[in-house]
Every structure is written in structure tokens, then in C-alpha cells.
PDB file of C-alpha atoms in Angstrom:
ATOM      1  CA  MET A 144     -24.561 295.247 123.475  1.00 43.00           C
ATOM      2  CA  LYS A 145     -20.801 295.659 123.370  1.00 44.00           C
ATOM      3  CA  ALA A 146     -19.664 299.125 122.393  1.00 44.00           C
ATOM      4  CA  THR A 147     -17.463 299.032 119.298  1.00 43.00           C
ATOM      5  CA  THR A 148     -14.437 301.284 119.293  1.00 43.00           C
ATOM      6  CA  PRO A 149     -12.210 301.879 116.262  1.00 42.00           C
ATOM      7  CA  SER A 150      -9.482 299.800 117.942  1.00 41.00           C
ATOM      8  CA  ASP A 151     -11.839 296.776 118.028  1.00 43.00           C
ATOM      9  CA  ARG A 152     -11.787 296.745 114.281  1.00 41.00           C
ATOM     10  CA  ASN A 153      -8.026 296.312 114.212  1.00 41.00           C
ATOM     11  CA  LEU A 154      -8.151 293.102 116.236  1.00 41.00           C
ATOM     12  CA  PRO A 155      -7.947 289.834 114.322  1.00 41.00           C
ATOM     13  CA  ARG A 156     -11.410 288.508 113.607  1.00 41.00           C
ATOM     14  CA  ASP A 157     -12.406 284.939 114.143  1.00 43.00           C
ATOM     15  CA  GLN A 158     -14.608 282.989 111.777  1.00 42.00           C
ATOM     16  CA  ASP A 159     -17.723 283.659 113.837  1.00 45.00           C
ATOM     17  CA  THR A 160     -17.225 287.390 113.577  1.00 44.00           C
ATOM     18  CA  LEU A 161     -16.666 287.133 109.858  1.00 39.00           C
ATOM     19  CA  ARG A 162     -19.774 285.039 109.408  1.00 40.00           C
ATOM     20  CA  GLU A 163     -21.717 287.531 111.503  1.00 43.00           C
ATOM     21  CA  ASN A 164     -20.602 290.437 109.321  1.00 40.00           C
ATOM     22  CA  GLU A 165     -21.511 288.495 106.240  1.00 39.00           C
ATOM     23  CA  THR A 166     -24.999 287.381 107.165  1.00 47.00           C
ATOM     24  CA  ASN A 167     -26.213 290.153 109.440  1.00 71.00           C
ATOM     25  CA  ARG A 168     -28.465 292.619 107.706  1.00 82.00           C
ATOM     26  CA  LEU A 169     -28.119 295.209 110.424  1.00 89.00           C
ATOM     27  CA  ILE A 170     -24.964 297.110 111.237  1.00 89.00           C
ATOM     28  CA  SER A 171     -24.465 300.039 113.602  1.00 91.00           C
ATOM     29  CA  ALA A 172     -23.419 303.355 112.090  1.00 92.00           C
ATOM     30  CA  ASP A 173     -20.522 303.404 114.592  1.00 90.00           C
ATOM     31  CA  LYS A 174     -19.240 300.158 113.125  1.00 89.00           C
ATOM     32  CA  VAL A 175     -19.403 301.533 109.583  1.00 90.00           C
ATOM     33  CA  GLU A 176     -17.474 304.633 110.661  1.00 91.00           C
ATOM     34  CA  GLY A 177     -13.757 303.879 110.750  1.00 91.00           C
ATOM     35  CA  THR A 178     -14.054 301.013 108.267  1.00 91.00           C
ATOM     36  CA  LYS A 179     -11.520 301.057 105.450  1.00 92.00           C
ATOM     37  CA  VAL A 180     -12.573 301.523 101.830  1.00 93.00           C
ATOM     38  CA  LYS A 181     -10.585 299.736  99.123  1.00 93.00           C
ATOM     39  CA  ASN A 182     -10.878 299.230  95.404  1.00 91.00           C
ATOM     40  CA  ARG A 183     -11.065 295.848  93.694  1.00 90.00           C
ATOM     41  CA  ALA A 184      -7.275 295.797  93.398  1.00 90.00           C
ATOM     42  CA  GLY A 185      -7.132 295.912  97.205  1.00 89.00           C
ATOM     43  CA  GLU A 186      -5.666 299.441  97.302  1.00 89.00           C
ATOM     44  CA  ASP A 187      -6.646 301.574 100.289  1.00 89.00           C
ATOM     45  CA  LEU A 188      -8.820 304.470  99.146  1.00 90.00           C
ATOM     46  CA  GLY A 189      -9.775 305.904 102.500  1.00 92.00           C
ATOM     47  CA  THR A 190     -11.796 305.406 105.673  1.00 93.00           C
ATOM     48  CA  ILE A 191     -15.490 305.950 106.354  1.00 94.00           C
ATOM     49  CA  ASP A 192     -15.714 309.128 108.408  1.00 93.00           C
ATOM     50  CA  SER A 193     -19.449 309.624 108.779  1.00 93.00           C
ATOM     51  CA  ILE A 194     -22.877 308.539 107.594  1.00 94.00           C
ATOM     52  CA  MET A 195     -25.459 310.991 106.244  1.00 94.00           C
ATOM     53  CA  ILE A 196     -29.087 310.012 106.764  1.00 92.00           C
ATOM     54  CA  ASP A 197     -32.046 311.287 104.756  1.00 89.00           C
ATOM     55  CA  LYS A 198     -34.489 312.161 107.539  1.00 82.00           C
ATOM     56  CA  LEU A 199     -37.504 312.043 105.239  1.00 79.00           C
ATOM     57  CA  SER A 200     -37.065 308.534 103.871  1.00 83.00           C
ATOM     58  CA  GLY A 201     -34.911 307.153 106.696  1.00 87.00           C
ATOM     59  CA  ARG A 202     -32.371 306.040 104.083  1.00 90.00           C
ATOM     60  CA  VAL A 203     -28.627 306.343 104.253  1.00 93.00           C
ATOM     61  CA  ALA A 204     -27.799 308.907 101.581  1.00 94.00           C
ATOM     62  CA  TYR A 205     -24.009 309.074 101.775  1.00 95.00           C
ATOM     63  CA  ALA A 206     -21.068 307.463 103.479  1.00 95.00           C
ATOM     64  CA  VAL A 207     -18.450 310.179 103.767  1.00 95.00           C
ATOM     65  CA  MET A 208     -14.934 308.833 103.178  1.00 94.00           C
ATOM     66  CA  SER A 209     -11.822 310.660 104.346  1.00 92.00           C
ATOM     67  CA  PHE A 210      -8.833 310.336 102.080  1.00 85.00           C
ATOM     68  CA  GLY A 211      -5.171 311.356 102.360  1.00 77.00           C
ATOM     69  CA  GLY A 212      -3.788 314.000 104.696  1.00 68.00           C
ATOM     70  CA  PHE A 213      -1.837 313.736 107.916  1.00 66.00           C
ATOM     71  CA  LEU A 214      -3.230 314.544 111.365  1.00 65.00           C
ATOM     72  CA  GLY A 215      -6.256 316.118 109.724  1.00 61.00           C
ATOM     73  CA  MET A 216      -4.152 318.395 107.456  1.00 68.00           C
ATOM     74  CA  GLY A 217      -4.743 318.151 103.719  1.00 75.00           C
ATOM     75  CA  GLU A 218      -7.457 315.567 104.200  1.00 84.00           C
ATOM     76  CA  ARG A 219     -10.207 315.443 101.551  1.00 89.00           C
ATOM     77  CA  TYR A 220     -13.731 314.147 102.024  1.00 93.00           C
ATOM     78  CA  HIS A 221     -15.692 312.165  99.439  1.00 94.00           C
ATOM     79  CA  ALA A 222     -19.454 311.885  99.788  1.00 95.00           C
ATOM     80  CA  LEU A 223     -19.992 308.365  98.443  1.00 95.00           C
ATOM     81  CA  PRO A 224     -23.527 307.300  97.569  1.00 94.00           C
ATOM     82  CA  TRP A 225     -24.298 304.408  99.927  1.00 92.00           C
ATOM     83  CA  SER A 226     -25.231 302.199  96.977  1.00 89.00           C
ATOM     84  CA  VAL A 227     -21.659 302.137  95.586  1.00 92.00           C
ATOM     85  CA  LEU A 228     -20.254 300.518  98.744  1.00 91.00           C
ATOM     86  CA  LYS A 229     -20.154 296.742  99.003  1.00 88.00           C
ATOM     87  CA  TYR A 230     -18.860 295.083 102.146  1.00 84.00           C
ATOM     88  CA  ASP A 231     -16.171 292.504 101.421  1.00 84.00           C
ATOM     89  CA  THR A 232     -15.414 290.111 104.268  1.00 79.00           C
ATOM     90  CA  ASP A 233     -12.146 288.907 102.691  1.00 83.00           C
ATOM     91  CA  MET A 234     -10.828 292.459 102.423  1.00 81.00           C
ATOM     92  CA  ASN A 235     -12.312 293.324 105.819  1.00 80.00           C
ATOM     93  CA  GLY A 236     -13.667 296.575 104.447  1.00 86.00           C
ATOM     94  CA  TYR A 237     -15.895 298.244 101.878  1.00 92.00           C
ATOM     95  CA  VAL A 238     -15.016 297.864  98.252  1.00 93.00           C
ATOM     96  CA  ILE A 239     -15.833 300.337  95.495  1.00 92.00           C
ATOM     97  CA  ASP A 240     -15.088 299.726  91.845  1.00 89.00           C
ATOM     98  CA  LEU A 241     -12.814 302.743  91.297  1.00 85.00           C
ATOM     99  CA  ASP A 242      -9.096 303.251  90.761  1.00 80.00           C
ATOM    100  CA  LYS A 243      -7.104 305.857  92.689  1.00 81.00           C
ATOM    101  CA  GLU A 244      -6.789 308.112  89.627  1.00 83.00           C
ATOM    102  CA  THR A 245     -10.572 308.256  89.131  1.00 84.00           C
ATOM    103  CA  LEU A 246     -11.029 308.978  92.823  1.00 85.00           C
ATOM    104  CA  LYS A 247      -8.684 311.974  92.578  1.00 83.00           C
ATOM    105  CA  ASN A 248     -11.081 313.603  90.097  1.00 88.00           C
ATOM    106  CA  ALA A 249     -14.189 312.864  92.154  1.00 91.00           C
ATOM    107  CA  PRO A 250     -16.067 315.722  93.857  1.00 92.00           C
ATOM    108  CA  THR A 251     -14.520 316.343  97.280  1.00 92.00           C
ATOM    109  CA  TYR A 252     -14.489 318.921 100.009  1.00 92.00           C
ATOM    110  CA  GLU A 253     -11.942 319.726 102.670  1.00 89.00           C
ATOM    111  CA  ARG A 254     -12.129 319.805 106.448  1.00 83.00           C
ATOM    112  CA  GLY A 255     -13.937 322.935 107.601  1.00 83.00           C
ATOM    113  CA  GLU A 256     -15.485 323.533 104.179  1.00 89.00           C
ATOM    114  CA  LYS A 257     -19.200 324.247 104.349  1.00 86.00           C
ATOM    115  CA  VAL A 258     -21.204 321.686 102.390  1.00 89.00           C
ATOM    116  CA  ASP A 259     -24.785 322.345 101.378  1.00 90.00           C
ATOM    117  CA  TRP A 260     -26.086 318.803 101.644  1.00 90.00           C
ATOM    118  CA  ASN A 261     -29.454 319.911 100.304  1.00 87.00           C
ATOM    119  CA  ASP A 262     -28.063 321.333  97.066  1.00 90.00           C
ATOM    120  CA  ARG A 263     -29.651 318.983  94.544  1.00 90.00           C
ATOM    121  CA  GLU A 264     -27.313 320.034  91.752  1.00 93.00           C
ATOM    122  CA  TRP A 265     -24.289 319.084  93.857  1.00 93.00           C
ATOM    123  CA  GLY A 266     -25.965 315.823  94.851  1.00 93.00           C
ATOM    124  CA  GLN A 267     -26.811 315.026  91.247  1.00 95.00           C
ATOM    125  CA  GLN A 268     -23.187 315.619  90.192  1.00 95.00           C
ATOM    126  CA  ILE A 269     -21.971 313.188  92.823  1.00 95.00           C
ATOM    127  CA  HIS A 270     -24.445 310.482  91.837  1.00 95.00           C
ATOM    128  CA  ASP A 271     -23.649 311.047  88.161  1.00 95.00           C
ATOM    129  CA  TYR A 272     -19.947 310.712  88.888  1.00 94.00           C
ATOM    130  CA  TYR A 273     -20.420 307.346  90.595  1.00 93.00           C
ATOM    131  CA  ARG A 274     -23.105 306.351  88.056  1.00 92.00           C
ATOM    132  CA  VAL A 275     -25.858 305.478  90.525  1.00 93.00           C
ATOM    133  CA  PRO A 276     -29.382 306.911  90.854  1.00 93.00           C
ATOM    134  CA  PRO A 277     -29.730 309.648  93.502  1.00 92.00           C
ATOM    135  CA  TYR A 278     -31.003 308.665  96.953  1.00 88.00           C
ATOM    136  CA  TRP A 279     -34.052 310.957  96.591  1.00 87.00           C
ATOM    137  CA  ILE A 280     -35.497 308.974  93.656  1.00 82.00           C
TER     138      ILE A 280
ATOM    139  CA  MET B 142     -17.292 320.034 107.385  1.00 43.00           C
ATOM    140  CA  LYS B 143     -17.212 320.848 111.068  1.00 44.00           C
ATOM    141  CA  ALA B 144     -17.042 317.798 113.304  1.00 44.00           C
ATOM    142  CA  THR B 145     -19.992 317.665 115.685  1.00 43.00           C
ATOM    143  CA  THR B 146     -19.309 316.591 119.239  1.00 43.00           C
ATOM    144  CA  PRO B 147     -21.994 315.945 121.844  1.00 42.00           C
ATOM    145  CA  SER B 148     -20.929 319.132 123.659  1.00 41.00           C
ATOM    146  CA  ASP B 149     -21.771 321.175 120.543  1.00 43.00           C
ATOM    147  CA  ARG B 150     -25.372 320.243 121.032  1.00 41.00           C
ATOM    148  CA  ASN B 151     -25.439 321.771 124.485  1.00 41.00           C
ATOM    149  CA  LEU B 152     -24.470 325.190 123.203  1.00 41.00           C
ATOM    150  CA  PRO B 153     -27.226 327.725 122.664  1.00 41.00           C
ATOM    151  CA  ARG B 154     -28.432 327.572 119.068  1.00 41.00           C
ATOM    152  CA  ASP B 155     -29.114 330.608 116.989  1.00 43.00           C
ATOM    153  CA  GLN B 156     -32.045 330.924 114.624  1.00 42.00           C
ATOM    154  CA  ASP B 157     -29.962 329.939 111.613  1.00 45.00           C
ATOM    155  CA  THR B 158     -29.006 326.648 113.222  1.00 44.00           C
ATOM    156  CA  LEU B 159     -32.607 325.984 114.142  1.00 38.00           C
ATOM    157  CA  ARG B 160     -33.752 326.710 110.626  1.00 40.00           C
ATOM    158  CA  GLU B 161     -31.038 324.443 109.286  1.00 43.00           C
ATOM    159  CA  ASN B 162     -32.171 321.565 111.480  1.00 40.00           C
ATOM    160  CA  GLU B 163     -35.724 322.126 110.411  1.00 38.00           C
ATOM    161  CA  THR B 164     -35.266 322.265 106.662  1.00 47.00           C
ATOM    162  CA  ASN B 165     -32.252 320.058 106.062  1.00 71.00           C
ATOM    163  CA  ARG B 166     -33.165 316.617 104.852  1.00 82.00           C
ATOM    164  CA  LEU B 167     -29.750 315.160 105.606  1.00 89.00           C
ATOM    165  CA  ILE B 168     -28.298 314.660 109.051  1.00 89.00           C
ATOM    166  CA  SER B 169     -25.121 312.853 110.078  1.00 91.00           C
ATOM    167  CA  ALA B 170     -25.493 309.732 112.214  1.00 92.00           C
ATOM    168  CA  ASP B 171     -23.016 311.319 114.665  1.00 90.00           C
ATOM    169  CA  LYS B 172     -25.393 314.228 115.125  1.00 89.00           C
ATOM    170  CA  VAL B 173     -28.331 311.921 115.804  1.00 90.00           C
ATOM    171  CA  GLU B 174     -26.299 310.035 118.407  1.00 91.00           C
ATOM    172  CA  GLY B 175     -26.330 311.905 121.688  1.00 91.00           C
ATOM    173  CA  THR B 176     -29.597 313.681 120.889  1.00 91.00           C
ATOM    174  CA  LYS B 177     -32.198 313.629 123.643  1.00 92.00           C
ATOM    175  CA  VAL B 178     -35.510 311.834 123.240  1.00 93.00           C
ATOM    176  CA  LYS B 179     -38.577 313.292 124.939  1.00 93.00           C
ATOM    177  CA  ASN B 180     -42.281 312.569 124.990  1.00 91.00           C
ATOM    178  CA  ARG B 181     -44.971 315.051 124.029  1.00 90.00           C
ATOM    179  CA  ALA B 182     -45.181 316.223 127.642  1.00 90.00           C
ATOM    180  CA  GLY B 183     -41.517 317.253 127.345  1.00 89.00           C
ATOM    181  CA  GLU B 184     -40.285 314.565 129.763  1.00 89.00           C
ATOM    182  CA  ASP B 185     -36.795 313.202 129.091  1.00 89.00           C
ATOM    183  CA  LEU B 186     -37.026 309.583 128.001  1.00 90.00           C
ATOM    184  CA  GLY B 187     -33.405 308.959 127.091  1.00 92.00           C
ATOM    185  CA  THR B 188     -30.618 309.688 124.638  1.00 93.00           C
ATOM    186  CA  ILE B 189     -29.902 308.222 121.204  1.00 94.00           C
ATOM    187  CA  ASP B 190     -26.956 305.887 121.664  1.00 93.00           C
ATOM    188  CA  SER B 191     -26.557 304.361 118.213  1.00 93.00           C
ATOM    189  CA  ILE B 192     -28.127 303.922 114.802  1.00 94.00           C
ATOM    190  CA  MET B 193     -28.699 300.500 113.227  1.00 94.00           C
ATOM    191  CA  ILE B 194     -28.624 300.424 109.433  1.00 92.00           C
ATOM    192  CA  ASP B 195     -30.203 297.750 107.236  1.00 89.00           C
ATOM    193  CA  LYS B 196     -27.361 297.011 104.815  1.00 83.00           C
ATOM    194  CA  LEU B 197     -29.666 295.479 102.222  1.00 79.00           C
ATOM    195  CA  SER B 198     -32.049 298.400 101.799  1.00 83.00           C
ATOM    196  CA  GLY B 199     -29.750 301.139 103.107  1.00 87.00           C
ATOM    197  CA  ARG B 200     -32.507 302.175 105.479  1.00 90.00           C
ATOM    198  CA  VAL B 201     -32.150 303.143 109.111  1.00 93.00           C
ATOM    199  CA  ALA B 202     -33.845 300.306 110.974  1.00 94.00           C
ATOM    200  CA  TYR B 203     -33.503 301.405 114.609  1.00 95.00           C
ATOM    201  CA  ALA B 204     -32.320 304.270 116.719  1.00 95.00           C
ATOM    202  CA  VAL B 205     -31.111 302.723 119.961  1.00 95.00           C
ATOM    203  CA  MET B 206     -31.992 304.861 122.961  1.00 94.00           C
ATOM    204  CA  SER B 207     -30.220 304.527 126.293  1.00 92.00           C
ATOM    205  CA  PHE B 208     -32.379 305.111 129.328  1.00 85.00           C
ATOM    206  CA  GLY B 209     -31.677 305.409 133.047  1.00 76.00           C
ATOM    207  CA  GLY B 210     -28.580 304.167 134.832  1.00 68.00           C
ATOM    208  CA  PHE B 211     -25.541 305.940 136.180  1.00 66.00           C
ATOM    209  CA  LEU B 212     -22.046 305.749 134.656  1.00 64.00           C
ATOM    210  CA  GLY B 213     -23.216 302.883 132.467  1.00 61.00           C
ATOM    211  CA  MET B 214     -24.587 300.854 135.429  1.00 68.00           C
ATOM    212  CA  GLY B 215     -28.235 299.802 135.247  1.00 75.00           C
ATOM    213  CA  GLU B 216     -28.681 301.449 131.875  1.00 84.00           C
ATOM    214  CA  ARG B 217     -31.309 299.908 129.568  1.00 89.00           C
ATOM    215  CA  TYR B 218     -31.365 300.118 125.790  1.00 93.00           C
ATOM    216  CA  HIS B 219     -34.497 300.530 123.682  1.00 94.00           C
ATOM    217  CA  ALA B 220     -34.379 299.702 119.995  1.00 95.00           C
ATOM    218  CA  LEU B 221     -36.772 302.320 118.635  1.00 95.00           C
ATOM    219  CA  PRO B 222     -38.045 301.919 115.062  1.00 94.00           C
ATOM    220  CA  TRP B 223     -36.719 304.982 113.206  1.00 92.00           C
ATOM    221  CA  SER B 224     -40.245 305.825 112.050  1.00 89.00           C
ATOM    222  CA  VAL B 225     -41.483 306.596 115.586  1.00 92.00           C
ATOM    223  CA  LEU B 226     -38.959 309.418 116.057  1.00 91.00           C
ATOM    224  CA  LYS B 227     -39.903 312.921 115.022  1.00 88.00           C
ATOM    225  CA  TYR B 228     -37.414 315.751 115.372  1.00 84.00           C
ATOM    226  CA  ASP B 229     -38.832 318.712 117.264  1.00 84.00           C
ATOM    227  CA  THR B 230     -36.887 321.949 116.917  1.00 79.00           C
ATOM    228  CA  ASP B 231     -38.681 323.599 119.850  1.00 83.00           C
ATOM    229  CA  MET B 232     -37.793 320.731 122.179  1.00 81.00           C
ATOM    230  CA  ASN B 233     -34.322 320.488 120.605  1.00 80.00           C
ATOM    231  CA  GLY B 234     -34.625 316.702 120.441  1.00 86.00           C
ATOM    232  CA  TYR B 235     -36.582 313.756 119.131  1.00 92.00           C
ATOM    233  CA  VAL B 236     -40.135 313.319 120.319  1.00 93.00           C
ATOM    234  CA  ILE B 237     -41.972 310.027 120.601  1.00 92.00           C
ATOM    235  CA  ASP B 238     -45.611 309.756 121.558  1.00 89.00           C
ATOM    236  CA  LEU B 239     -45.126 307.595 124.659  1.00 85.00           C
ATOM    237  CA  ASP B 240     -45.399 308.137 128.403  1.00 80.00           C
ATOM    238  CA  LYS B 241     -42.682 306.977 130.811  1.00 81.00           C
ATOM    239  CA  GLU B 242     -44.866 304.137 132.143  1.00 83.00           C
ATOM    240  CA  THR B 243     -45.383 302.677 128.663  1.00 84.00           C
ATOM    241  CA  LEU B 244     -41.664 302.955 128.007  1.00 84.00           C
ATOM    242  CA  LYS B 245     -40.902 300.910 131.132  1.00 83.00           C
ATOM    243  CA  ASN B 246     -42.803 297.966 129.644  1.00 88.00           C
ATOM    244  CA  ALA B 247     -41.163 298.246 126.220  1.00 91.00           C
ATOM    245  CA  PRO B 248     -38.695 295.571 125.062  1.00 92.00           C
ATOM    246  CA  THR B 249     -35.209 296.486 126.273  1.00 92.00           C
ATOM    247  CA  TYR B 250     -31.796 294.973 126.716  1.00 92.00           C
ATOM    248  CA  GLU B 251     -28.946 295.824 129.046  1.00 89.00           C
ATOM    249  CA  ARG B 252     -25.337 296.789 128.413  1.00 83.00           C
ATOM    250  CA  GLY B 253     -23.303 293.754 127.415  1.00 83.00           C
ATOM    251  CA  GLU B 254     -26.399 291.714 126.568  1.00 89.00           C
ATOM    252  CA  LYS B 255     -26.124 289.945 123.234  1.00 86.00           C
ATOM    253  CA  VAL B 256     -28.846 291.055 120.853  1.00 88.00           C
ATOM    254  CA  ASP B 257     -29.705 289.042 117.767  1.00 90.00           C
ATOM    255  CA  TRP B 258     -30.607 291.916 115.479  1.00 90.00           C
ATOM    256  CA  ASN B 259     -31.622 289.475 112.747  1.00 87.00           C
ATOM    257  CA  ASP B 260     -34.207 287.686 114.876  1.00 90.00           C
ATOM    258  CA  ARG B 261     -37.377 288.578 112.988  1.00 90.00           C
ATOM    259  CA  GLU B 262     -39.654 287.539 115.860  1.00 93.00           C
ATOM    260  CA  TRP B 263     -37.866 289.952 118.214  1.00 93.00           C
ATOM    261  CA  GLY B 264     -37.982 292.660 115.550  1.00 93.00           C
ATOM    262  CA  GLN B 265     -41.684 292.057 114.958  1.00 95.00           C
ATOM    263  CA  GLN B 266     -42.408 292.353 118.710  1.00 95.00           C
ATOM    264  CA  ILE B 267     -40.642 295.708 118.828  1.00 95.00           C
ATOM    265  CA  HIS B 268     -42.490 297.095 115.826  1.00 95.00           C
ATOM    266  CA  ASP B 269     -45.787 295.753 117.200  1.00 95.00           C
ATOM    267  CA  TYR B 270     -45.081 297.434 120.543  1.00 94.00           C
ATOM    268  CA  TYR B 271     -44.547 300.822 118.900  1.00 93.00           C
ATOM    269  CA  ARG B 272     -47.349 300.145 116.368  1.00 92.00           C
ATOM    270  CA  VAL B 273     -45.365 300.794 113.193  1.00 93.00           C
ATOM    271  CA  PRO B 274     -44.693 298.479 110.234  1.00 93.00           C
ATOM    272  CA  PRO B 275     -41.318 296.670 110.362  1.00 92.00           C
ATOM    273  CA  TYR B 276     -38.374 298.164 108.446  1.00 88.00           C
ATOM    274  CA  TRP B 277     -38.093 295.056 106.253  1.00 87.00           C
ATOM    275  CA  ILE B 278     -41.525 295.531 104.676  1.00 82.00           C
TER     276      ILE B 278
END
């Protein structure tokens, strides 16, 4: 298996690769990380930074998106419920149905900030914000 | 959120960190990658190389374990169904109930080998080998 580096993703993709992304059910977490997130208008919202897995169910709970900042300064992190992300081959990234203004009001945390991933109240707020059922249901 | 590098995992862990690993339901894919896999006898079997996610269900399908080799030469990859891995805080790694001999006969692929992750027959063989139901059921 070829290792995928972030730079791979910047190379032009041929039709085979596109078709592969479209039809393949399985994707490596590494490949998800570094993928751009856009809204339906095609505006860049951020980049997938990491994937949070629920050990108990084996489900992906969140895709954490980094947003804004420069060289790691001022960057904010959004824990996006996995279910709000749709992969769009034409846009070559994940698409969420959210404008930039709405995203600014979404729950975020900053680099170095301690997040209690097991705080159900916090998790509920996030899922409420994005209007999807929580991963633990 | 503190970025976790593989070297972090080699540092001695205090009781708080252990407790966190034990009780936290969520874990980042980055943290799973690089974690050692052992058998019940405590023998090193390999290291988690990557995580394969089923886009449709949002479930982790496989944890790919690298095994053997030196500087990437002769290394073999095992696609382990996520459900066979149990995290063991005492062993500071994942434990699977398998001896080294049995692992040698398991389905593997080598670096650079093209794997058709959507081949159901191949997937069924793997799940049969490890005696767990397939992720798509």
C-alpha cells in the first residue's frame, strides 16, 4: 500500500483516482486528515486535522477541522460530527452545509486548550449546533 | 489540544494518563497509529500503521498493523478487524489473542502492494481468519 502524504493530495488527480474516491467505501484516516472542508458555495472552511474514534462502538465520532490562524497561531479547532461531512469529488474535499458566518459561532477550542471529549453536555451542544444526532445514540 | 507524536507514547506515563486512557471513550486516530500490538503472552506482534474507515457507516473497519522488516524492507501489513483489538493499559498497547505462529499464516500484503479494500471476498477471508463478523454486517 502506498503511503499517502499531504503533498500527494495536492497533485492533480486522474479520472481513475477520482472514481476510486467516489466508489470506495474504505478510506484511511491519514487520507482524511489534511483534506480541505468547503461549504456548498465552494468557500474554504478549513482542513481536517484529526479523527476522533469512539473506542466502544468503533465509530468515528468527530472529524476535527482546523480553521484560520497562521503557523499554528490563532488557529481554532471545530469538532465536526462525522455525519455532517460529505465527500465531494468535484470539489476534491469534504462539503458541509454551513456558511462562514455560522461557522464563526460554532463551538471551537484553541491549540493547547484541554478538551474533555467525554463531557456529554459539550458533545450534545456540538451535535445540537450541527443538528445531527449524537454519535453515542 | 496537544498534538500527539509517536515519541510522546514512549515517555513514562503517570497514573492520570493511564486512567485517562482507560476511561476515555474517544481516542484520536493519530494516537492509535504507532501503538504497539501484543499478544496475551506480552510478545510484540507489530505496530498500528493506519486506520481504515468505512465512509458509509462511519465505522472503523480495520487497523492495519505493520510487522517485521527493517527500514521499510520486508515489512508485512495485516489488516486487523477493529473488533479484535483490545486496549490494555498494563501492557500499554493493543492486545490480540493470537500467537506469533498464527499471525504468520494470516492474510498480509507488502509495502507497495495494491490492496482492493472493497473486495468483499478478501474482506470475508480476513474476518473469517480472525473469527469476527465483518464490519459491513
